[in-house]
mmCIF file of C-alpha atoms in Angstrom:
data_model
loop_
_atom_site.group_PDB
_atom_site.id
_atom_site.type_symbol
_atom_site.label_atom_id
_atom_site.label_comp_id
_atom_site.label_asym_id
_atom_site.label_seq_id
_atom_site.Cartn_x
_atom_site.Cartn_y
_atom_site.Cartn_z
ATOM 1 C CA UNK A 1 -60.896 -3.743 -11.151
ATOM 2 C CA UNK A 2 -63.467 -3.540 -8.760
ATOM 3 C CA UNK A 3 -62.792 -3.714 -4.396
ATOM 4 C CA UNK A 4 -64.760 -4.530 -2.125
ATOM 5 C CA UNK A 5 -67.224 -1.842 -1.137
ATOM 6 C CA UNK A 6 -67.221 -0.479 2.882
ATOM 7 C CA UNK A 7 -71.035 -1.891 2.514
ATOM 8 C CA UNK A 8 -69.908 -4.996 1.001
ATOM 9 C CA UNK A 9 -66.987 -5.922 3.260
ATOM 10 C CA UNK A 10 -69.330 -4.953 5.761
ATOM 11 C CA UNK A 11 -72.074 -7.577 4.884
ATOM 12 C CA UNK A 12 -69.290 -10.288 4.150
ATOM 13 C CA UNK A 13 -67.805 -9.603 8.116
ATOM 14 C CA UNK A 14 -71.412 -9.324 9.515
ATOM 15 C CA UNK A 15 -72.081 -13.113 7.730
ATOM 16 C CA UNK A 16 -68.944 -14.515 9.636
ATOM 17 C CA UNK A 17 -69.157 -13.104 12.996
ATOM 18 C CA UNK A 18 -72.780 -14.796 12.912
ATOM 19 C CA UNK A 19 -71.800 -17.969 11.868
ATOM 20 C CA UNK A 20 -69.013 -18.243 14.564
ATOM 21 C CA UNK A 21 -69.277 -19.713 17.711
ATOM 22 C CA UNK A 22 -66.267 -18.681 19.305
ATOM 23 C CA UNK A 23 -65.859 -16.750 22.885
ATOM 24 C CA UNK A 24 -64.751 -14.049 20.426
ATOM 25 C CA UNK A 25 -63.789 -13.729 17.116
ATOM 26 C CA UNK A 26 -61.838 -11.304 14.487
ATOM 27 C CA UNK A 27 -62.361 -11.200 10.887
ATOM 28 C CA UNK A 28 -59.964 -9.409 8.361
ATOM 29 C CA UNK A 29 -60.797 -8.603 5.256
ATOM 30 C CA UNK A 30 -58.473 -8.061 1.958
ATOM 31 C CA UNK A 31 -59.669 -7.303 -1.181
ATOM 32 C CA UNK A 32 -56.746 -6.001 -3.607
ATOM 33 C CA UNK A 33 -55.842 -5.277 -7.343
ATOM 34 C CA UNK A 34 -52.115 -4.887 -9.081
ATOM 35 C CA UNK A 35 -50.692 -4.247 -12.057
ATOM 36 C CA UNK A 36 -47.645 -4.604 -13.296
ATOM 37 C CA UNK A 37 -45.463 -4.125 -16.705
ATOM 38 C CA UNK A 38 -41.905 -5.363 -16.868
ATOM 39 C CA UNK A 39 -39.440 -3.629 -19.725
ATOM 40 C CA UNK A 40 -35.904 -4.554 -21.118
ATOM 41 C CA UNK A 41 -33.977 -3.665 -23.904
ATOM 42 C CA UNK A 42 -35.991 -0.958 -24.667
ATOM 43 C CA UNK A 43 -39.411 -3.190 -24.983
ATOM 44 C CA UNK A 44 -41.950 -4.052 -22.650
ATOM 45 C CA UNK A 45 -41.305 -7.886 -21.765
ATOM 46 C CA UNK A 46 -44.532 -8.689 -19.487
ATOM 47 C CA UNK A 47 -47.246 -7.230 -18.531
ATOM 48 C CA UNK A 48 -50.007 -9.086 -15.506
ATOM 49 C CA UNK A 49 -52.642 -8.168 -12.528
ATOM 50 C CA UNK A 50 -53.761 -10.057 -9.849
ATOM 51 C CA UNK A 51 -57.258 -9.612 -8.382
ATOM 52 C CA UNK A 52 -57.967 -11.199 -5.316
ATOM 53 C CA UNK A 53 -60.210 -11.013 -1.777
ATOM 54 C CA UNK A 54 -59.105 -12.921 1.103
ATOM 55 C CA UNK A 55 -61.163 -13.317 4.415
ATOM 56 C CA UNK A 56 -58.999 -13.895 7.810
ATOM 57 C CA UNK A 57 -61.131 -15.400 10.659
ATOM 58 C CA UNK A 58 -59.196 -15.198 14.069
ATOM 59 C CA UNK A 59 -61.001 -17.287 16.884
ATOM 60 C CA UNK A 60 -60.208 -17.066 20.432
ATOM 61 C CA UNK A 61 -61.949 -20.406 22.432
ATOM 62 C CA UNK A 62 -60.720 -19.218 26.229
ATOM 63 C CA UNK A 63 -56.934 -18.384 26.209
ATOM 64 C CA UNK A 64 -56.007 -20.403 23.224
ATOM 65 C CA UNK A 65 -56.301 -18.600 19.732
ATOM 66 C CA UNK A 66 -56.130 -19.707 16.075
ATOM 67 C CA UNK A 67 -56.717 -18.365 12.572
ATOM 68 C CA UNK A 68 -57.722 -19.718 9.031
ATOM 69 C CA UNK A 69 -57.995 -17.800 5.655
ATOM 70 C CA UNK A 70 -60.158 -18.219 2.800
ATOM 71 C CA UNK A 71 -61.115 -16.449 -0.675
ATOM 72 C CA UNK A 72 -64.029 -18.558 -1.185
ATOM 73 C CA UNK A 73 -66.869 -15.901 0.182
ATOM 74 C CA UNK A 74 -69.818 -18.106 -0.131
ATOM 75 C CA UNK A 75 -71.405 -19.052 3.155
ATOM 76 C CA UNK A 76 -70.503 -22.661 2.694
ATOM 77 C CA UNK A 77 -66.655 -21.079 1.924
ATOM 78 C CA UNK A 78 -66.863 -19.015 5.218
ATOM 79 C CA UNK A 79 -68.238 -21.632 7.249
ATOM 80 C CA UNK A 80 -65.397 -23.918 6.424
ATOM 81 C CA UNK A 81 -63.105 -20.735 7.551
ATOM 82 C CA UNK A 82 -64.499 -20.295 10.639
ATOM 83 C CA UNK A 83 -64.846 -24.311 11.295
ATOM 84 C CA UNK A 84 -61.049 -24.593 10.804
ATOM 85 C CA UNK A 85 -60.106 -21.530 12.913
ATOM 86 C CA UNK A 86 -62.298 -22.850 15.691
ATOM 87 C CA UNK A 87 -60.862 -26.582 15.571
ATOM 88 C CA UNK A 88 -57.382 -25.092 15.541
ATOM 89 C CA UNK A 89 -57.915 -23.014 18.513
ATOM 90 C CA UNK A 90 -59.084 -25.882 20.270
ATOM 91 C CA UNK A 91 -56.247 -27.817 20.267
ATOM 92 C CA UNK A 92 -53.476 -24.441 20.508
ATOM 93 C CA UNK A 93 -51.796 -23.662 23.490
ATOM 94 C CA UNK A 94 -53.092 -21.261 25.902
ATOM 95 C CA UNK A 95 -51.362 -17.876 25.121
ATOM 96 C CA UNK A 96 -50.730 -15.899 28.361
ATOM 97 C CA UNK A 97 -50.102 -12.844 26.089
ATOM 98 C CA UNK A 98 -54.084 -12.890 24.760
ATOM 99 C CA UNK A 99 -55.411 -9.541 24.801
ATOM 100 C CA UNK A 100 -59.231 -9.108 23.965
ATOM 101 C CA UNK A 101 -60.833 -8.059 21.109
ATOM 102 C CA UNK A 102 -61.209 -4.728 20.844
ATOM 103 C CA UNK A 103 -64.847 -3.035 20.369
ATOM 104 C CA UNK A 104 -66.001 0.161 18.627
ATOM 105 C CA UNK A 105 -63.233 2.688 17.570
ATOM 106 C CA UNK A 106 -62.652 6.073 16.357
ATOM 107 C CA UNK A 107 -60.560 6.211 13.038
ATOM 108 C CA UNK A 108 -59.110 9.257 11.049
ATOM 109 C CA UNK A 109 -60.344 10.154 7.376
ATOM 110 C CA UNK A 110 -57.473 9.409 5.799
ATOM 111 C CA UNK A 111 -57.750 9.860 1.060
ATOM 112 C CA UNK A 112 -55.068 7.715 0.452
ATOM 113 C CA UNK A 113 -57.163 5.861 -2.705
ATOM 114 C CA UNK A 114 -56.679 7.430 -5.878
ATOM 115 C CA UNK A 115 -59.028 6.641 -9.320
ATOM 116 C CA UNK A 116 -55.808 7.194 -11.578
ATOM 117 C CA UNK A 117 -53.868 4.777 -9.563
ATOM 118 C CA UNK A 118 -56.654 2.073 -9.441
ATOM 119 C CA UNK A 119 -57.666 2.506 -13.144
ATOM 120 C CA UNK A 120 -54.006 1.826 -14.993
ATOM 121 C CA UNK A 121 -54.520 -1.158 -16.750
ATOM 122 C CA UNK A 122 -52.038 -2.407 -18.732
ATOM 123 C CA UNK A 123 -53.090 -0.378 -21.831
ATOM 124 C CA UNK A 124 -51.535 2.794 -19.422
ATOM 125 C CA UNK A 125 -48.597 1.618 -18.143
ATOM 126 C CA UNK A 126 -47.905 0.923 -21.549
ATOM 127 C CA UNK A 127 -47.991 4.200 -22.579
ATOM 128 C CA UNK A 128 -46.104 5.491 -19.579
ATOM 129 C CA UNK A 129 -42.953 2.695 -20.509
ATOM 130 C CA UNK A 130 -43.363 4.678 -23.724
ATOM 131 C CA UNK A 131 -42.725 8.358 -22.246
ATOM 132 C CA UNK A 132 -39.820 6.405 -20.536
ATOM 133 C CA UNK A 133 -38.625 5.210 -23.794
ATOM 134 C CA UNK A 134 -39.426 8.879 -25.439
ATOM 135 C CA UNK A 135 -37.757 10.679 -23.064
ATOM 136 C CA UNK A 136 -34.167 8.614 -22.920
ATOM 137 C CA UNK A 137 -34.028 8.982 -26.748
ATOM 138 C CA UNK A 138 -35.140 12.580 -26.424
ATOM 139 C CA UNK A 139 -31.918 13.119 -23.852
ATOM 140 C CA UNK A 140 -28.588 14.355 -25.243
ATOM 141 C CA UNK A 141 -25.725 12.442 -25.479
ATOM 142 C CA UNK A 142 -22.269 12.472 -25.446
ATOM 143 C CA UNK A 143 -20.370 12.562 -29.064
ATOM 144 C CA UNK A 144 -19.991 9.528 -30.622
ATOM 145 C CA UNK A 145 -22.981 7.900 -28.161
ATOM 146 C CA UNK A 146 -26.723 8.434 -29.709
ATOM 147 C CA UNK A 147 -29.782 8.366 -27.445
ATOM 148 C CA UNK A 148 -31.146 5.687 -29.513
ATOM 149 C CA UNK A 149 -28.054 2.839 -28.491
ATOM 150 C CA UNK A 150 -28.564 3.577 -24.609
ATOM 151 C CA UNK A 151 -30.159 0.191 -22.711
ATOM 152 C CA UNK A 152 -33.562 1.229 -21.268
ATOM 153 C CA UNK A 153 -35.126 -1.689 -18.493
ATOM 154 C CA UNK A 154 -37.527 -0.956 -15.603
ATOM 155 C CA UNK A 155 -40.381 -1.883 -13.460
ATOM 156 C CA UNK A 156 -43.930 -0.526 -13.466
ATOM 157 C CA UNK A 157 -46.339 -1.804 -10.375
ATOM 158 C CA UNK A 158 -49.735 -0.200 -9.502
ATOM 159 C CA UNK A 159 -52.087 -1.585 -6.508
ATOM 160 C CA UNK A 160 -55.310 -0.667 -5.020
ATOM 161 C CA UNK A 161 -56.602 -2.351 -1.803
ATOM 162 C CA UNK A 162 -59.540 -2.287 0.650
ATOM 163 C CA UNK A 163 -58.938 -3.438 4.198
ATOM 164 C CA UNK A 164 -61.682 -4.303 6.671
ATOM 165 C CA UNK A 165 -61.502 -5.256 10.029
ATOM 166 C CA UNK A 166 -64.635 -6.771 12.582
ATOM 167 C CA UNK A 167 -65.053 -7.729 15.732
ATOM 168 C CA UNK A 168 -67.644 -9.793 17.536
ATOM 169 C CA UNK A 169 -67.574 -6.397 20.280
ATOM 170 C CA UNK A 170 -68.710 -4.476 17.618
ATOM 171 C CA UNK A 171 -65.922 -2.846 16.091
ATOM 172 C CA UNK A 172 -66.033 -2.421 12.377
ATOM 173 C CA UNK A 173 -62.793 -0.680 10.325
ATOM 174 C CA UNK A 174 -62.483 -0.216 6.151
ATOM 175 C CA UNK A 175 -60.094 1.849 4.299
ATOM 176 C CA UNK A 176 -59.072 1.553 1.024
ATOM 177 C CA UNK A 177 -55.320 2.781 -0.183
ATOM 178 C CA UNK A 178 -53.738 2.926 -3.681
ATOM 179 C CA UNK A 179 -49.751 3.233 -4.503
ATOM 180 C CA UNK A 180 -47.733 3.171 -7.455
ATOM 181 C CA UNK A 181 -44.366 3.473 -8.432
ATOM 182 C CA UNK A 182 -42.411 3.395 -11.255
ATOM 183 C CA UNK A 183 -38.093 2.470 -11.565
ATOM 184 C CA UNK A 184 -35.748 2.269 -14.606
ATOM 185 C CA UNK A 185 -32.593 1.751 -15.419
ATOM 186 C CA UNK A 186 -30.551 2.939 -18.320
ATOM 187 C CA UNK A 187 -26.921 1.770 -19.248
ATOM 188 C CA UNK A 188 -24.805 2.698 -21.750
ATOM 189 C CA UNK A 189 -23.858 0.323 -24.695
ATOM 190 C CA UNK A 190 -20.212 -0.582 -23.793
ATOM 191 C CA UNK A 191 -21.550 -1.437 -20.243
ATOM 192 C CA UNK A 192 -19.555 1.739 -18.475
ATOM 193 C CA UNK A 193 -22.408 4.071 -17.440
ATOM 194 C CA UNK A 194 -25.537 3.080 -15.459
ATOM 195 C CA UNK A 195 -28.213 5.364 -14.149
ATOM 196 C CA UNK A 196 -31.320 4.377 -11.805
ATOM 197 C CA UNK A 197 -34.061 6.538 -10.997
ATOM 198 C CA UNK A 198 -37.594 5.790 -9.494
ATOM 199 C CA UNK A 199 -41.034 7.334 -8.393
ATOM 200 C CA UNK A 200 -43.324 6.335 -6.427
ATOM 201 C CA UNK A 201 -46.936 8.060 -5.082
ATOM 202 C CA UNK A 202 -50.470 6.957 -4.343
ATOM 203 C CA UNK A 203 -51.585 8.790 -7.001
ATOM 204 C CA UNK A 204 -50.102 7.633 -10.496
ATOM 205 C CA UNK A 205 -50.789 11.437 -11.740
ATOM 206 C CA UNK A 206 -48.036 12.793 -9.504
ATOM 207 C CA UNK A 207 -45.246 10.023 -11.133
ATOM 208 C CA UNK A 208 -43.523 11.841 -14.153
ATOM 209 C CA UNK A 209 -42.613 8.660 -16.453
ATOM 210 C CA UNK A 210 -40.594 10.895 -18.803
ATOM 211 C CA UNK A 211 -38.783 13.086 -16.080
ATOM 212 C CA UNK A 212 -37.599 9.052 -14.477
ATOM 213 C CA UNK A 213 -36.808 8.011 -18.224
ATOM 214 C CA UNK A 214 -34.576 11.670 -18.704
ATOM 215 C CA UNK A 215 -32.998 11.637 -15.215
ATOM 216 C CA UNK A 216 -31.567 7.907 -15.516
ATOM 217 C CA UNK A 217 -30.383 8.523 -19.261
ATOM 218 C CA UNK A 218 -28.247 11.997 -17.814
ATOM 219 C CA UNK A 219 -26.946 10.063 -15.089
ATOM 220 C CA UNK A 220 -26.356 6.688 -17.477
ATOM 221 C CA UNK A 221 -24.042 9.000 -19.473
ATOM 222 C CA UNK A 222 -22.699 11.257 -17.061
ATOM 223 C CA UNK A 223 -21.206 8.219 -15.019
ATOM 224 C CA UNK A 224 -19.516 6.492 -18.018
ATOM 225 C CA UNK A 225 -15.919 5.503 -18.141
ATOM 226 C CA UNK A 226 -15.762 5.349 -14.179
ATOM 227 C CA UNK A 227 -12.438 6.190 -12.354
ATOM 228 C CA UNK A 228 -11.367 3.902 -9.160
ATOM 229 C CA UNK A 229 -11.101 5.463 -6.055
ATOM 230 C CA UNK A 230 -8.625 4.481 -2.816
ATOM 231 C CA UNK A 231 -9.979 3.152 0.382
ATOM 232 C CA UNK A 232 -10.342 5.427 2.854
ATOM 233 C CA UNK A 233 -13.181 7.961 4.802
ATOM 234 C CA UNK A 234 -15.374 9.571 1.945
ATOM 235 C CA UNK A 235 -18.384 11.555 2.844
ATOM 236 C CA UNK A 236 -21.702 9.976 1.916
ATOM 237 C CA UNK A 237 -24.479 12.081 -0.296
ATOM 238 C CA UNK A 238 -27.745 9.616 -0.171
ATOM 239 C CA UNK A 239 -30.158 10.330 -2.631
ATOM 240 C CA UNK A 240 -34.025 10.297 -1.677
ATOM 241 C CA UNK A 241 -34.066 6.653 -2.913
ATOM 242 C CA UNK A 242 -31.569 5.407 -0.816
ATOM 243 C CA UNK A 243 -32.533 6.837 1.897
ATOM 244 C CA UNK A 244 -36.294 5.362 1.716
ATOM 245 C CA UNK A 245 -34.328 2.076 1.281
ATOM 246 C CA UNK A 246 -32.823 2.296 5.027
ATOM 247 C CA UNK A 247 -35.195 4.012 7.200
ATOM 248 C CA UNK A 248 -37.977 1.732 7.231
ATOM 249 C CA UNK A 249 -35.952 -1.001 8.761
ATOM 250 C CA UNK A 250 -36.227 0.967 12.107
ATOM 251 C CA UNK A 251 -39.618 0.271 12.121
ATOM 252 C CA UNK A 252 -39.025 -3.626 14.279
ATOM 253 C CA UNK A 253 -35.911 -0.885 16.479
ATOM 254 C CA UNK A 254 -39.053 1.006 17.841
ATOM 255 C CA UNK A 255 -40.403 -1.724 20.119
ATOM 256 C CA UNK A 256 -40.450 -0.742 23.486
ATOM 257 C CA UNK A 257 -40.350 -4.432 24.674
ATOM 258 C CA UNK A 258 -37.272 -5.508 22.637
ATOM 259 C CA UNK A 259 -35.478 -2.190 24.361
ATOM 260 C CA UNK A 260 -37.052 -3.150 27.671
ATOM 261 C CA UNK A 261 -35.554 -6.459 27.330
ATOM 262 C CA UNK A 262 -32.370 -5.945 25.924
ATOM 263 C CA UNK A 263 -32.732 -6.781 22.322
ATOM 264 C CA UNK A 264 -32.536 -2.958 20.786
ATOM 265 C CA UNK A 265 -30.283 -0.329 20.182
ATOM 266 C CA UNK A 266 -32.157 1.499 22.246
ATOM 267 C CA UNK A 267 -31.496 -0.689 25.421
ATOM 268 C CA UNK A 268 -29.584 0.321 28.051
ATOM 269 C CA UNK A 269 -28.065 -2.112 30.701
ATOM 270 C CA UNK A 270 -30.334 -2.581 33.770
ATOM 271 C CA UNK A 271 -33.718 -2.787 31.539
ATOM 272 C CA UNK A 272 -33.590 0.556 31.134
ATOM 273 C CA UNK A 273 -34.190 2.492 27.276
ATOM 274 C CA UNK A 274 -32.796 5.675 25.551
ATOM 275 C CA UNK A 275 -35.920 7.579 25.635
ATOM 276 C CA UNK A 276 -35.210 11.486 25.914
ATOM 277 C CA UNK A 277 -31.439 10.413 25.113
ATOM 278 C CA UNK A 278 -29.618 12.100 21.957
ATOM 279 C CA UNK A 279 -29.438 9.740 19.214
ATOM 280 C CA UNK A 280 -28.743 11.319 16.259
ATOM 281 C CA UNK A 281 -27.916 14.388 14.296
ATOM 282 C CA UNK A 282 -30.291 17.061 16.062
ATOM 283 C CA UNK A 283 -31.504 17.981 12.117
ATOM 284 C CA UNK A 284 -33.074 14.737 12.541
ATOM 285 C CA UNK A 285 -36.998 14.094 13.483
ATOM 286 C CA UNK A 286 -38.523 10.514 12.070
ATOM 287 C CA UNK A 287 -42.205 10.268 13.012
ATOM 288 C CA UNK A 288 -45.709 8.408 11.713
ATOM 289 C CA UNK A 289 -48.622 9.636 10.845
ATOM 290 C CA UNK A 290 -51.597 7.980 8.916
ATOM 291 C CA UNK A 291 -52.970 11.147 7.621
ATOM 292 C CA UNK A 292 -49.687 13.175 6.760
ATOM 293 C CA UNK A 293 -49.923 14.161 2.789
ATOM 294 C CA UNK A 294 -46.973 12.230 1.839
ATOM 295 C CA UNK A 295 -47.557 8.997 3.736
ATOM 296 C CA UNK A 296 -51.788 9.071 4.042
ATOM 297 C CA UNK A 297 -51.654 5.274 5.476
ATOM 298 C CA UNK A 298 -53.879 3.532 7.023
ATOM 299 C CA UNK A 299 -55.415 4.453 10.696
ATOM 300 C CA UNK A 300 -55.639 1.347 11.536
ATOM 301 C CA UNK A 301 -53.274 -1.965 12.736
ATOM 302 C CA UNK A 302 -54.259 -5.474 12.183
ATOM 303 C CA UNK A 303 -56.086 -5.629 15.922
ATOM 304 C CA UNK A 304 -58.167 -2.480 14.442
ATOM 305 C CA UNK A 305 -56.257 -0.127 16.846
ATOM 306 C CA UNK A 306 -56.272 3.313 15.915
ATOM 307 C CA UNK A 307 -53.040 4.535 14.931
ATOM 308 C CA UNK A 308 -51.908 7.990 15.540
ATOM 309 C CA UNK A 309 -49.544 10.646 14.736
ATOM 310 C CA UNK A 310 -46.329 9.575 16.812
ATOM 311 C CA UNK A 311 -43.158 10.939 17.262
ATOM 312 C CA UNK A 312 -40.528 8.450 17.417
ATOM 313 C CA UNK A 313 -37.240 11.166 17.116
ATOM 314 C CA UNK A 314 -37.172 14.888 17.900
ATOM 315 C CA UNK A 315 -34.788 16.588 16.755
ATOM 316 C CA UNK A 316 -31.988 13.875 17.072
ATOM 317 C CA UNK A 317 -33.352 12.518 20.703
ATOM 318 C CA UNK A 318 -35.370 9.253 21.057
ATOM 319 C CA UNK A 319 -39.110 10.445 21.729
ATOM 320 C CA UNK A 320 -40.972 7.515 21.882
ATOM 321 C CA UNK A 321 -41.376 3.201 21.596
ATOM 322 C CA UNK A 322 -43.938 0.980 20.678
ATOM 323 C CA UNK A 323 -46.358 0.045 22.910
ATOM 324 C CA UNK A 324 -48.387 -3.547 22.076
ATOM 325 C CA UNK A 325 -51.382 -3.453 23.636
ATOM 326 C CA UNK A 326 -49.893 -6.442 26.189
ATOM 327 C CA UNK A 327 -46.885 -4.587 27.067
ATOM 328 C CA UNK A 328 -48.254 -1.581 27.896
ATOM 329 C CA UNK A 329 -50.266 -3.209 30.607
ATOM 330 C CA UNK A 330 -47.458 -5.074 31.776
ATOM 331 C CA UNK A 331 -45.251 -1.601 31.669
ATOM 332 C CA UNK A 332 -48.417 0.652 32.701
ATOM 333 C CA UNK A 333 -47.643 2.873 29.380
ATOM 334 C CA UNK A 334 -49.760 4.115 26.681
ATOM 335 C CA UNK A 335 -50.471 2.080 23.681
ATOM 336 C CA UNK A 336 -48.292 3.008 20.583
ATOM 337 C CA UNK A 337 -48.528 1.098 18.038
ATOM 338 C CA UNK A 338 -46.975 0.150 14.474
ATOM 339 C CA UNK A 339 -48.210 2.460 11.712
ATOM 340 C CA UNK A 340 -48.754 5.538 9.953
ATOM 341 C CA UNK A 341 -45.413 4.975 7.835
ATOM 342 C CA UNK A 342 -42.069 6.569 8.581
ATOM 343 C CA UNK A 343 -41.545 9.804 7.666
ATOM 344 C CA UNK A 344 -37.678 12.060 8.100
ATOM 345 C CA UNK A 345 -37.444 15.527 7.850
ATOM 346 C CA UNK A 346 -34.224 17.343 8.801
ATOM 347 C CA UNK A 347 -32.195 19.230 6.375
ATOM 348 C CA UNK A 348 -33.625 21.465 3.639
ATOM 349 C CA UNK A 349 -30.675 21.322 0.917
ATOM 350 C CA UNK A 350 -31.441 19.555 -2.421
ATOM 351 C CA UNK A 351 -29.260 16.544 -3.800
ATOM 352 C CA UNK A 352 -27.445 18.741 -5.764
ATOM 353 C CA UNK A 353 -26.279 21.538 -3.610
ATOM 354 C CA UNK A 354 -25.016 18.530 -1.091
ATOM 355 C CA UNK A 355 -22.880 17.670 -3.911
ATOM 356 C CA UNK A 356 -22.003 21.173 -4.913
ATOM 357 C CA UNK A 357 -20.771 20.950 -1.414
ATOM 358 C CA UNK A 358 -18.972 18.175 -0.856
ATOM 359 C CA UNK A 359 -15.041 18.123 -1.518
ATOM 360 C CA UNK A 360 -14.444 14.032 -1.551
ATOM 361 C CA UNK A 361 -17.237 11.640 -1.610
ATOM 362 C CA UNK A 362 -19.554 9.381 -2.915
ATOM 363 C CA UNK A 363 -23.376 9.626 -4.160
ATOM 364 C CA UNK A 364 -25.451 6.419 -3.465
ATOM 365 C CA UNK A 365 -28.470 6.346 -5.214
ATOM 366 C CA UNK A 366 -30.163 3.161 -3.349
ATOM 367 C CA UNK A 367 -29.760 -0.072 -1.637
ATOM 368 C CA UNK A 368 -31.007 -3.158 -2.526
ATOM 369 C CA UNK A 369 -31.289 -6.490 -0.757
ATOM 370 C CA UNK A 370 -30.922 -5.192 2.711
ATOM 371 C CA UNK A 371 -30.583 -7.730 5.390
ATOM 372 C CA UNK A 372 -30.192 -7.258 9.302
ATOM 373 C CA UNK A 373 -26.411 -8.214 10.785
ATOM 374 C CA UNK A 374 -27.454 -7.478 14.373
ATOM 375 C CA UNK A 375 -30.492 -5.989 15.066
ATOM 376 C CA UNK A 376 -29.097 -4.229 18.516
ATOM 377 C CA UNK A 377 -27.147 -1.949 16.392
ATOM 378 C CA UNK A 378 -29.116 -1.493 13.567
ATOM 379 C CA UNK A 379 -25.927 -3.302 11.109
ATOM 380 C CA UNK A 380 -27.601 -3.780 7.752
ATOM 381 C CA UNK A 381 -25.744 -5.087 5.083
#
């Protein structure tokens, strides 16, 4: 696996802003790797990568705007590219919302590519299905139920990626990122207990395979023979996992012009927003940040503006929105953009002494296939 160099995306940007004739022009860069190794029934099933580069050419002719996107990175490949982008801007609308490119920007160092991440070839992930495998077997049981009969299946994934962005003003942005995570499942064989665990990090050393494996198994055969329970107002324990399933969809709730206009839950009647209003819990702060340790994203968005730390809630009261660059000249506000991941922080008990505290209630370990009911009140299903 090899990604495009800061040099090399460089020289491959530098080629296509020449070759354009565009008023101005954007090109976007993706080179990326993944890996991936699929297990069931206590076997790996599949194994495959995908290696690919993809250049985005963006080409503004006046107001009007249009983009084409190519992996061919010859110059006859990029030409066509830029051609295309060019001859659909032509005959595009004007957009009234066209900012311009932006030029020459100041980005944080963010290390958010790891070498053990980018290097696990199938050959590794192999081995780390088998510390899954080694470490349900290894897990005790209850009587009558051996290690060896419980139903292992998960899902190992591993990317790398290097992201450039250039503009004909002269602004030039690369980073490179790596993430990967690792889920399994393990069920019991009369079909009664299941238990789900998953890691996930940007670099593969910090994912335990055999504490996942272990920590399903105990929880496959702890929550066998389950008991049903009456309707009625149970308090809620989310795991870690289930809670990284639901906060990121307040990402699209933190534009300020959907509030301005109505369209959030943080719209108030009049056009005017929630900001500085209590929201939530006051244990509760959600903010972004490219460079924090446990999110290290990129410092960049997809116009190549810089993203920074932002506060989005402060202890339970609505901090900030998110400024496009358009609406915060319409609204005379500060640019805030998209970015830097979501990050909570609030309480400091574990999973366990939650539990250990709750009388009646119910532990969710994730969500899956999340959808949006009504966006103004956040209603997922």
């Amino acid at each position: 696996m090899a990604l495009l160099t800061r040099d090399e995306a460089k020289a491959i940007a530098d080629r296509a802003l020449a070759a354009s004739r565009a008023d101005a022009v954007r090109v976007v860069i993706s080179s990326s790797w993944s890996g991936n190794t699929r297990f069931s029934g206590n076997e790996i099933t599949t194994s495959g990568g995908v290696n690919d580069t993809a250049v985005n050419v963006t080409s503004t002719i006046g107001k009007r705007q249009a983009s084409a996107t190519t992996n061919l990175l010859d110059q006859a490949g990029l030409a066509r590219a830029i051609e295309q982008s060019e001859r659909l801007a032509r005959l595009s609308p004007e957009d009234p919302e066209l900012m311009p490119e932006l030029g020459p920007q100041t980005y944080a160092e963010v290390a958010g590519f790891s070498t053990s991440t980018a290097e696990l070839d199938a050959e590794k992930r192999a081995a780390a299905v088998k510390s899954v495998f080694d470490s349900v077997r290894a897990t005790p049981a209850a009587p009558g139920l051996p290690s060896a009969d419980l139903f292992v299946a998960g899902f190992l994934e591993a990317t790398a990626g290097a992201q450039a962005i250039a503009t004909s003003k002269g602004l030039f942005a690369y980073h490179r990122a790596s993430d990967a995570s690792l889920s399994t499942t393990v069920r019991t064989p009369d079909g009664t207990g299941s238990g789900y665990f998953s890691r996930g990090a940007r670099d593969w050393a910090d994912v335990n395979a055999a504490d996942i494996g272990a920590r399903a198994a105990r929880k496959a055969v702890a929550s066998r023979n389950p008991q049903a329970i009456e309707p009625g107002m149970y308090t809620v324990v989310l795991e870690p996992q289930a809670v990284a399933d639901l906060i990121p969809t307040l990402r699209g709730s933190f534009n300020a012009r959907s509030a301005d206009e109505g369209r959030s839950p943080f719209s108030k009647t009049g056009g005017a927003t929630k900001v500085g209003e209590k929201i939530a819990d006051e244990r509760v702060t959600i903010f972004s940040d490219p460079t924090d340790a446990e999110l290290l994203s990129q410092p960049f968005d997809d116009e190549g503006m810089p993203v920074k730390r932002t506060v989005w809630i402060a202890n339970g009261k609505l901090q900030n929105l998110a400024y496009s660059r358009f609406w915060a000249q319409q609204k005379g506000a500060q640019v805030a953009g998209f970015g830097g991941g979501l990050k909570m922080t609030g309480g400091t008990k574990s999973v366990d002494e939650l539990v250990a505290g709750t009388e009646r209630g119910v532990l969710v370990t994730r969500f899956w296939y999340i959808r949006f009911l009504d966006q103004r009140t956040v209603m997922l299903t």
